[in-house]
C-alpha positions as CSV (number, residue, x, y, z in Angstrom):
1,M,-62.8,227.3,39.9
2,A,-63.1,230.9,41.0
3,S,-64.0,231.2,44.6
4,F,-62.2,232.6,47.6
5,I,-59.0,230.3,48.7
6,S,-58.8,230.2,52.6
7,E,-55.3,230.3,54.0
8,T,-55.7,227.3,55.8
9,I,-53.9,223.9,54.6
10,P,-56.3,222.0,52.9
11,K,-57.2,218.8,54.3
12,F,-57.7,216.7,51.3
13,T,-56.1,216.6,47.6
14,A,-57.7,215.8,44.4
15,E,-56.8,212.3,44.6
16,T,-58.2,211.7,48.2
17,L,-61.6,213.5,47.8
18,K,-63.2,210.7,45.7
19,F,-62.2,208.3,48.3
20,A,-63.7,210.5,51.1
21,A,-66.8,211.2,49.1
22,K,-67.6,207.7,48.1
23,Q,-70.7,206.1,50.1
24,S,-72.6,204.3,47.6
25,E,-71.7,200.9,46.2
26,A,-72.7,199.6,42.7
27,C,-73.7,196.3,43.4
28,R,-73.9,194.2,46.7
29,V,-73.3,190.6,47.0
30,I,-75.0,188.8,49.7
31,P,-72.2,186.7,51.6
32,L,-71.8,183.3,51.1
33,R,-72.5,182.3,54.7
34,L,-75.9,184.1,54.4
35,R,-77.0,182.7,51.1
36,R,-76.0,179.1,52.7
37,A,-78.1,179.5,55.7
38,I,-81.1,180.8,53.9
39,K,-81.0,177.7,51.1
40,K,-81.0,175.3,54.5
41,Y,-83.8,177.3,56.1
42,I,-86.1,176.9,53.0
43,R,-84.7,173.6,51.3
44,E,-87.6,171.6,52.6
45,Q,-90.2,173.9,51.3
46,D,-92.3,173.2,48.5
47,V,-91.6,175.2,45.4
48,T,-95.5,175.7,44.5
49,D,-96.4,176.7,48.1
50,M,-93.5,178.9,48.7
51,R,-94.3,181.1,45.2
52,R,-98.0,181.4,46.5
53,N,-96.6,182.5,50.1
54,V,-94.2,185.0,48.6
55,L,-97.2,186.8,46.2
56,S,-99.3,186.5,49.5
57,L,-96.7,188.2,51.2
58,C,-96.4,191.0,48.9
59,R,-99.9,191.7,48.6
60,S,-100.0,192.3,52.3
61,F,-97.2,195.2,52.1
62,N,-99.4,196.6,49.4
63,D,-102.3,196.2,51.7
64,I,-100.2,198.4,54.6
65,K,-99.1,201.1,52.1
66,E,-102.8,201.6,51.0
67,A,-104.2,201.8,54.7
68,N,-101.5,204.2,55.4
69,L,-102.5,206.4,52.5
70,L,-105.8,206.5,54.0
71,L,-104.5,208.8,57.2
72,P,-106.4,212.1,57.4
73,S,-103.9,215.0,56.4
74,S,-105.2,216.7,60.1
75,T,-102.8,213.9,62.0
76,S,-99.7,215.3,59.8
77,K,-100.9,219.1,60.6
78,E,-101.3,218.8,64.0
79,L,-97.4,217.4,64.4
80,V,-96.5,220.7,62.0
81,E,-98.6,223.3,64.1
82,D,-97.9,221.7,67.7
83,P,-95.8,218.7,68.4
84,L,-97.1,218.8,71.6
85,K,-100.7,217.7,70.6
86,A,-99.2,214.5,68.7
87,M,-97.8,213.2,71.7
88,E,-99.9,210.3,73.8
89,S,-98.9,208.2,76.8
90,S,-99.1,205.1,74.5
91,Q,-96.7,202.4,76.2
92,R,-96.9,199.8,73.6
93,W,-96.6,199.2,69.9
94,K,-100.0,198.9,68.6
95,L,-100.6,196.7,65.5
96,S,-104.6,197.0,66.2
97,T,-105.9,200.6,65.6
98,S,-109.0,202.7,65.0
99,Y,-108.0,202.4,61.3
100,R,-108.1,198.5,61.4
101,D,-105.4,196.0,62.4
102,V,-103.0,196.6,59.6
103,G,-99.7,195.2,61.2
104,L,-98.3,191.7,59.8
105,K,-98.3,189.2,62.6
106,Y,-96.4,186.9,60.3
107,Q,-97.5,183.3,60.7
108,E,-95.1,180.4,59.7
109,E,-95.7,180.3,56.3
110,Q,-94.9,184.3,55.6
111,A,-91.9,184.1,57.8
112,V,-90.6,181.5,55.5
113,A,-91.3,183.4,52.6
114,Y,-89.8,186.6,54.0
115,V,-86.8,184.8,54.5
116,A,-86.5,183.6,50.8
117,A,-88.0,186.7,49.3
118,R,-87.3,189.7,51.2
119,M,-84.3,189.4,53.7
120,P,-81.3,189.6,51.1
121,A,-82.7,192.8,50.0
122,V,-83.3,194.3,53.5
123,Y,-79.7,192.8,54.4
124,S,-78.3,195.0,51.3
125,A,-80.1,198.2,52.6
126,L,-79.1,197.9,56.0
127,Y,-75.5,197.3,55.4
128,R,-75.2,200.1,52.9
129,V,-76.7,202.3,55.7
130,L,-74.6,200.9,58.8
131,S,-71.5,201.0,56.3
132,E,-72.3,204.9,55.9
133,V,-72.7,205.2,59.7
134,R,-69.0,203.6,60.0
135,R,-67.6,205.6,57.7
136,R,-68.7,209.2,58.7
137,V,-67.9,208.1,62.2
138,P,-65.1,205.8,62.0
139,D,-64.4,206.0,65.7
140,F,-67.5,204.5,66.6
141,T,-67.8,200.8,67.4
142,P,-71.0,199.7,68.8
143,A,-70.9,197.0,71.9
144,K,-74.2,197.1,72.6
145,V,-77.4,197.3,70.1
146,L,-81.0,197.1,70.2
147,D,-82.8,196.1,66.9
148,F,-86.7,197.1,67.2
149,G,-89.0,195.0,64.9
150,A,-86.1,192.9,64.2
151,G,-87.8,190.2,62.1
152,T,-85.4,187.9,60.6
153,S,-82.4,189.4,62.1
154,S,-81.3,191.0,59.0
155,A,-79.5,193.8,60.7
156,L,-77.4,191.4,63.2
157,W,-76.2,190.0,59.7
158,A,-75.4,193.6,58.6
159,M,-73.7,194.4,61.9
160,M,-71.2,191.3,61.8
161,E,-70.1,192.4,58.6
162,V,-69.8,196.3,58.9
163,W,-68.4,196.1,62.8
164,P,-66.8,192.5,62.9
165,G,-66.1,191.4,66.3
166,S,-67.2,194.5,67.9
167,V,-70.8,193.9,68.8
168,E,-70.7,192.0,72.5
169,R,-74.8,192.1,73.1
170,I,-77.5,192.4,71.0
171,N,-81.4,192.8,72.0
172,L,-83.7,192.2,69.6
173,V,-87.7,193.3,69.9
174,E,-90.3,191.1,67.8
175,P,-93.5,190.7,68.3
176,S,-94.1,187.8,65.9
177,Q,-92.6,184.4,67.4
178,S,-92.5,182.9,63.9
179,M,-90.0,185.6,62.8
180,Q,-87.9,185.1,66.0
181,R,-87.8,181.3,65.3
182,A,-87.0,182.1,61.8
183,G,-84.1,184.5,62.9
184,Q,-82.8,181.9,65.2
185,S,-82.5,179.1,63.0
186,L,-80.7,181.5,60.5
187,F,-77.9,182.5,62.9
188,K,-77.4,179.2,65.0
189,D,-74.5,177.8,63.4
190,L,-72.7,181.3,63.4
191,K,-69.2,181.3,65.0
192,K,-68.5,184.3,67.1
193,L,-72.0,185.3,67.8
194,P,-72.7,188.2,70.0
195,L,-75.2,187.6,72.9
196,V,-78.3,187.6,71.9
197,Q,-81.4,187.8,73.9
198,S,-85.1,188.4,72.0
199,Y,-88.0,190.2,73.4
200,N,-91.8,190.6,72.5
201,S,-92.0,194.4,73.2
202,I,-90.1,197.3,74.7
203,Q,-91.8,197.0,77.6
204,S,-90.8,193.4,78.3
205,L,-87.1,194.3,77.2
206,S,-87.3,197.3,80.1
207,K,-88.7,194.8,82.5
208,H,-86.0,192.2,82.2
209,I,-83.0,194.7,82.1
210,N,-82.1,197.0,84.9
211,K,-82.1,201.1,84.6
212,S,-78.7,201.2,83.8
213,G,-78.2,198.5,80.9
214,R,-81.2,200.0,78.9
215,R,-78.8,202.4,77.4
216,H,-77.7,201.1,73.9
217,D,-74.6,202.4,71.7
218,L,-76.9,201.9,68.7
219,V,-80.4,201.2,68.1
220,I,-82.2,200.3,64.8
221,A,-85.7,200.5,63.8
222,S,-85.9,199.0,60.1
223,Y,-88.9,198.6,57.9
224,V,-91.4,198.5,61.1
225,L,-92.5,202.3,61.5
226,G,-94.9,201.7,58.1
227,E,-96.6,198.8,59.8
228,V,-98.0,201.6,62.5
229,P,-100.6,203.7,60.6
230,S,-101.1,206.1,63.4
231,L,-98.6,208.8,63.7
232,Q,-99.1,209.5,67.3
233,D,-98.0,206.1,67.9
234,R,-94.9,206.2,65.6
235,I,-93.8,209.5,67.2
236,T,-94.4,207.5,70.9
237,L,-92.2,204.6,69.8
238,V,-89.3,207.0,68.2
239,R,-89.4,208.9,71.6
240,Q,-88.9,205.6,73.1
241,L,-86.1,203.9,71.0
242,W,-84.5,207.7,71.2
243,D,-84.6,207.5,75.3
244,L,-83.0,203.6,74.6
245,T,-79.9,205.1,72.6
246,D,-77.1,206.4,74.3
247,D,-75.1,207.3,70.9
248,I,-76.8,206.8,67.3
249,L,-80.0,205.9,66.1
250,V,-80.9,204.8,62.5
251,L,-84.2,204.5,61.4
252,V,-85.2,202.9,57.7
253,E,-88.0,202.5,55.8
254,P,-89.0,201.6,52.0
255,G,-88.1,204.3,49.4
256,S,-91.4,204.9,48.8
257,P,-93.2,208.3,49.0
258,Q,-95.1,207.2,52.0
259,G,-91.6,205.8,53.8
260,S,-89.9,209.1,52.7
261,N,-92.4,211.0,54.6
262,I,-92.2,208.6,57.8
263,I,-88.7,209.7,57.9
264,S,-88.9,213.1,57.4
265,Q,-91.4,213.4,60.0
266,M,-89.5,211.8,62.7
267,R,-86.4,213.8,61.8
268,S,-88.2,216.9,62.7
269,H,-89.5,215.6,65.8
270,I,-86.5,214.2,66.8
271,L,-84.1,217.4,66.3
272,W,-87.2,219.9,67.4
273,M,-87.4,218.0,70.8
274,E,-83.6,217.9,71.2
275,N,-83.6,221.7,70.3
276,R,-86.4,222.3,72.8
277,R,-84.7,220.3,75.6
278,T,-81.3,222.2,75.1
279,R,-82.7,225.5,74.9
280,K,-84.3,224.7,78.4
281,L,-81.2,223.3,80.0
282,Q,-79.6,226.3,78.7
283,N,-82.0,228.7,80.4
284,A,-81.7,227.0,83.5
285,A,-78.2,226.9,83.5
286,N,-78.1,230.8,83.0
287,K,-80.7,231.2,85.6
288,A,-78.6,229.5,88.4
289,S,-75.4,231.4,86.9
290,T,-73.7,227.8,86.1
291,E,-72.3,226.5,82.9
292,L,-73.0,223.0,83.8
293,V,-75.0,221.4,81.0
294,P,-74.8,217.6,79.9
295,L,-72.5,216.7,77.7
296,K,-74.7,214.6,75.3
297,T,-77.4,217.4,74.9
298,G,-78.8,217.8,71.5
299,A,-78.8,215.9,68.4
300,F,-77.7,216.1,64.9
301,V,-78.1,214.0,61.6
302,V,-74.9,211.7,60.8
303,A,-76.6,210.7,57.4
304,P,-78.1,211.2,55.2
305,C,-78.7,214.9,55.6
306,P,-75.5,217.4,55.6
307,H,-77.6,219.6,57.7
308,D,-80.4,219.6,60.4
309,G,-82.5,222.4,59.2
310,P,-86.0,221.9,57.6
311,C,-85.7,219.3,54.7
312,P,-85.5,221.1,51.5
313,L,-87.7,218.6,49.7
314,Q,-90.9,219.2,51.7
315,N,-93.6,220.6,49.7
316,T,-92.1,219.5,46.5
317,N,-93.0,216.6,44.1
318,K,-89.6,214.9,44.9
319,Y,-89.0,212.8,47.9
320,C,-85.2,211.7,49.7
321,H,-84.7,207.9,49.1
322,F,-81.6,205.9,47.8
323,V,-81.2,202.6,45.9
324,Q,-78.9,199.6,46.4
325,R,-78.7,197.1,43.5
326,L,-77.7,193.2,45.0
327,Q,-77.2,190.1,43.0
328,R,-80.0,187.8,43.8
329,T,-79.7,184.7,45.5
330,S,-81.0,181.5,44.0
331,S,-84.1,181.7,46.4
332,Q,-85.0,185.2,44.8
333,R,-84.8,183.8,41.6
334,V,-86.9,180.7,41.9
335,Y,-89.4,182.4,44.1
336,K,-90.1,186.0,43.3
337,R,-91.8,187.2,40.0
338,T,-90.2,189.6,37.7
339,K,-91.8,192.1,35.3
340,G,-90.3,191.6,31.8
341,P,-87.0,189.3,31.3
342,L,-85.4,187.4,34.2
343,R,-82.5,189.3,35.9
344,G,-79.8,188.4,38.2
345,Y,-79.9,191.6,39.9
346,E,-82.7,194.1,41.9
347,D,-82.9,197.2,43.2
348,E,-84.0,197.7,46.7
349,K,-85.1,201.7,47.4
350,F,-85.0,203.1,51.0
351,S,-85.0,205.8,52.8
352,Y,-83.4,206.3,56.0
353,V,-82.0,208.8,58.8
354,A,-79.0,208.1,61.5
355,F,-78.9,210.6,64.5
356,R,-76.4,211.0,66.8
357,R,-76.5,212.5,70.6
358,G,-74.3,215.9,70.9
359,T,-73.9,218.8,68.5
360,R,-72.3,218.7,65.3
361,P,-69.1,219.1,65.0
362,R,-67.3,222.4,63.3
363,E,-64.8,220.9,61.0
364,P,-63.3,222.8,57.9
365,W,-64.8,222.5,54.6
366,P,-63.2,220.0,52.1
367,L,-62.3,222.2,49.2
368,D,-61.0,225.3,51.3
369,G,-57.8,226.2,50.7
370,M,-57.6,224.0,47.4
371,K,-57.0,225.3,43.7
372,F,-57.8,223.1,40.9
373,D,-56.3,224.0,37.4
374,T,-58.5,224.8,34.8
375,L,-58.1,222.9,31.4
376,K,-56.4,225.6,29.6
377,E,-53.7,225.8,32.7
378,M,-53.4,222.0,32.4
379,H,-52.5,222.4,28.7
380,A,-50.1,225.1,29.1
381,K,-48.3,222.6,31.9
382,R,-48.0,219.9,29.3
383,I,-44.2,218.7,28.5
384,P,-43.7,218.4,24.8
385,E,-41.4,215.5,25.1
386,N,-45.0,213.6,26.4
387,Y,-46.3,213.7,22.7
388,D,-43.2,211.8,21.3
389,I,-44.9,208.8,19.4
390,D,-43.1,205.6,19.0
391,V,-43.6,204.5,16.0
392,E,-42.8,200.8,16.9
393,S,-46.0,200.8,19.4
394,Q,-48.4,201.9,17.0
395,F,-49.1,198.4,16.0
396,E,-49.6,197.4,19.8
397,R,-51.7,200.0,21.4
398,G,-53.9,200.9,18.2
399,E,-55.1,204.0,16.3
400,V,-57.5,204.9,18.9
401,Q,-55.3,204.9,21.8
402,L,-52.6,207.1,19.8
403,L,-55.3,209.4,18.9
404,A,-56.0,209.6,22.5
405,E,-52.6,210.4,23.7
406,S,-52.1,213.4,20.8
407,Q,-54.8,214.6,22.3
408,L,-55.2,214.5,25.5
409,G,-51.7,213.7,26.8
410,S,-50.0,210.5,27.8
411,D,-50.7,211.4,31.6
412,E,-54.5,211.5,31.0
413,V,-54.4,208.3,29.1
414,Q,-52.4,206.5,31.9
415,V,-54.8,207.4,34.3
416,D,-57.6,206.2,32.2
417,Q,-55.9,202.9,31.9
418,S,-55.4,202.7,35.7
419,E,-58.9,203.2,36.3
420,E,-59.8,201.1,33.9
421,E,-57.5,198.0,35.5
422,E,-59.1,198.8,38.8
423,K,-62.5,198.2,37.4
424,Q,-61.8,195.3,35.8
425,K,-60.3,194.0,39.1
426,D,-63.0,194.7,41.2
427,D,-65.5,192.9,38.7
428,R,-63.2,190.0,39.0
429,I,-63.2,189.9,42.8
430,K,-67.1,190.5,42.5
431,R,-67.5,187.5,40.2
432,K,-65.4,185.5,42.3
433,R,-67.2,186.1,45.6
434,Y,-70.6,185.5,43.9
435,E,-70.5,181.7,44.2
436,S,-73.2,178.8,44.1
437,D,-75.1,178.5,47.2
438,C,-74.3,174.5,47.3
439,S,-72.9,172.8,50.4
440,E,-69.4,174.0,51.3
441,T,-66.3,172.5,49.9
442,E,-62.8,172.3,50.6
443,E,-62.3,174.7,47.7
444,E,-64.9,177.2,48.3
445,T,-63.7,177.1,52.0
446,D,-60.1,178.4,50.6
447,N,-61.7,180.8,47.9
448,D,-64.1,182.4,51.2
449,N,-60.4,182.9,53.1
450,A,-59.0,184.7,49.7
451,D,-61.9,186.8,49.8
452,E,-61.6,187.7,53.4
453,G,-57.9,188.7,52.7
454,I,-58.9,190.9,49.8
455,E,-61.6,192.6,52.0
456,E,-59.5,192.9,54.8
457,K,-57.0,194.8,52.5
458,E,-59.5,196.9,50.8
459,E,-60.8,198.0,54.5
460,E,-57.1,198.7,55.5
461,E,-56.5,201.2,52.1
462,E,-59.9,202.8,53.0
463,E,-58.6,203.6,56.8
464,E,-55.4,204.9,55.2
465,S,-57.4,207.3,53.2
466,P,-59.0,210.4,54.5
467,S,-62.8,209.9,55.3
468,A,-65.6,212.5,55.3
469,D,-66.1,214.3,58.6
470,L,-69.2,215.3,60.0
471,G,-68.9,218.7,59.3
472,S,-71.5,221.0,57.1
473,G,-68.7,220.7,54.3
474,W,-70.1,217.8,52.3
475,G,-72.8,217.7,50.1
476,R,-75.2,214.8,49.6
477,I,-76.0,213.7,45.9
478,I,-79.6,212.9,45.6
479,Y,-80.7,211.0,42.4
480,M,-78.4,210.0,39.4
481,P,-76.0,212.4,38.1
482,L,-76.8,213.8,34.7
483,R,-73.7,213.4,32.3
484,R,-73.9,215.8,29.4
485,G,-70.9,216.0,27.4
486,K,-68.1,217.7,29.0
487,R,-70.3,218.7,31.9
488,V,-72.2,216.9,34.8
489,E,-75.6,218.2,36.8
490,L,-75.5,217.0,40.2
491,D,-78.6,217.4,42.3
492,V,-77.3,218.5,45.6
493,C,-78.8,218.7,49.2
494,R,-76.4,221.2,51.1
495,S,-75.7,222.9,54.4
496,T,-76.0,226.8,53.9
497,N,-74.0,227.5,56.9
498,E,-71.0,226.6,58.9
499,E,-73.0,225.5,62.0
500,G,-75.3,223.2,59.6
501,T,-78.5,224.7,60.7
502,E,-80.1,225.5,57.3
503,G,-79.7,223.7,54.2
504,S,-80.9,224.0,50.8
505,F,-81.3,221.5,47.7
506,D,-79.5,222.7,44.6
507,R,-78.1,221.6,41.1
508,V,-74.3,222.0,40.8
509,V,-72.9,222.1,37.3
510,I,-69.3,220.6,37.1
511,T,-67.5,221.5,33.6
512,K,-64.6,220.2,32.7
513,S,-63.2,223.5,31.5
514,K,-63.0,224.9,34.8
515,S,-62.0,222.1,36.7
516,P,-61.2,219.0,35.1
517,A,-60.3,217.0,38.5
518,L,-63.5,218.1,39.6
519,H,-65.4,217.0,36.6
520,H,-63.5,213.7,36.4
521,Q,-65.1,213.1,40.0
522,A,-68.3,214.1,39.5
523,R,-68.4,211.5,36.1
524,R,-67.7,208.8,38.4
525,S,-70.0,210.0,41.2
526,L,-73.3,208.0,42.0
527,W,-76.5,208.4,43.6
528,G,-75.9,208.6,47.5
529,D,-72.1,209.6,47.3
530,L,-71.1,212.9,49.1
531,W,-70.1,216.0,47.1
532,P,-67.4,218.5,48.6
533,L,-68.0,221.8,48.8
534,R,-66.4,225.6,49.7
535,S,-67.7,227.4,52.7
536,G,-69.3,230.7,52.6
537,R,-72.4,232.2,51.2
538,N,-71.2,232.6,48.1
539,S,-70.1,228.9,47.0
540,K,-70.8,229.1,43.4
541,F,-73.1,226.4,42.1
542,Y,-70.9,226.3,38.5
543,M,-67.7,224.7,39.2
């Protein structure tokens, strides 16, 4: 790779880059205890009635989507031209608006249908988002959490998997009593459960908690802003949630053009609001001839954006979203309709943004100081002894493998073999985890304990390897990489400066001839992974 090499010592190696950049998960398996809780909750339901309720719930979601599309464009225009005009003194989560009542109130049958059909997919998306927050901010362990629009407490299940034992108190805000009862019924048998308090609104939460206890380490609002059609009400809600946030705020919406647009609007408003507040504090400090400025002023994006500038996908025919594949539970296989043949998995598309208070840290870019051998240089370094062929091993390894050794060298073949073995091992672990949803037996308990040991070992290995920092040197892969022979094309959202104040959306092309190591990593990258970059404005898009 022809680019400027700094004199700093590189933080990563070619081997550790792929572990730091890996953020996505090929297929998520719902935890056994959640599958059992769902099956226990719906076991007395009639199959015919459940299918009808699930279909009715899907139609309700479509009605919300259609109603939101009818919003006048002038409302969005006000937000861009003058954000102050889009603020109102509304102090509640409005379900009934001038655009008619479109908010779901979730009666009993709708809550049961939601648990059976939608909760596993929502859990998978939230687990993916929170896992990425944990990897990007490894020193962050939330003790006090607020879940706005909690529904059936999918976020609580995800947090217990991502940060086991760290959450001490969680406040759930959910106006539907049916959804509250469903969530409580699901987690009532869990062990080591944090202190859970349920409220009908933010006002009820503020009324029952003293002023010093209203700030939360982590605030989550998932799949709820789309149920509020008024942009002004959304802004009011997000401002209230940000005021209740002491560290990190996470917003998640469906991965549709409408959901992505909501996330983009809230992202722009939070960053604009905090930048404006920071400038005011700095001006006041300058006038008073003092340097005293609050420590947690400002805000920056933890994920998915690698920068805090305007979204480069605005005014384009593309939108920022991601996808998480999950293995279907028994309830989803029975009650949900599918287009085409029955599949054992489904894909949950989602859009999200995670904010953190403070300023983006200035970290060295991951590829600075690193040099990768070209394919010609790798061939020149090969040792002739590695090409000696053992005639007796021909019948054991086969002609195809011998041909690969003669062309690529034994080192590359060994790497491919080890990667294939690791892949087979992961597949065996996933197949083992996905057991039946029947009642727990002694054998299943032993398997669960074995799986927990495997997961703990994997987490220890992740902690030992370097993780991607919050600097501007990591781009985000948007959409699935295109693999074309000996080149891979990646659509990357990246920062254009070291401060992370500006960004762009570019196509990065990685060729095997220029850098076999990066080409090897690019071929194994997935939609949503990070991509390492070099600093400087002359960073080339052909590697």
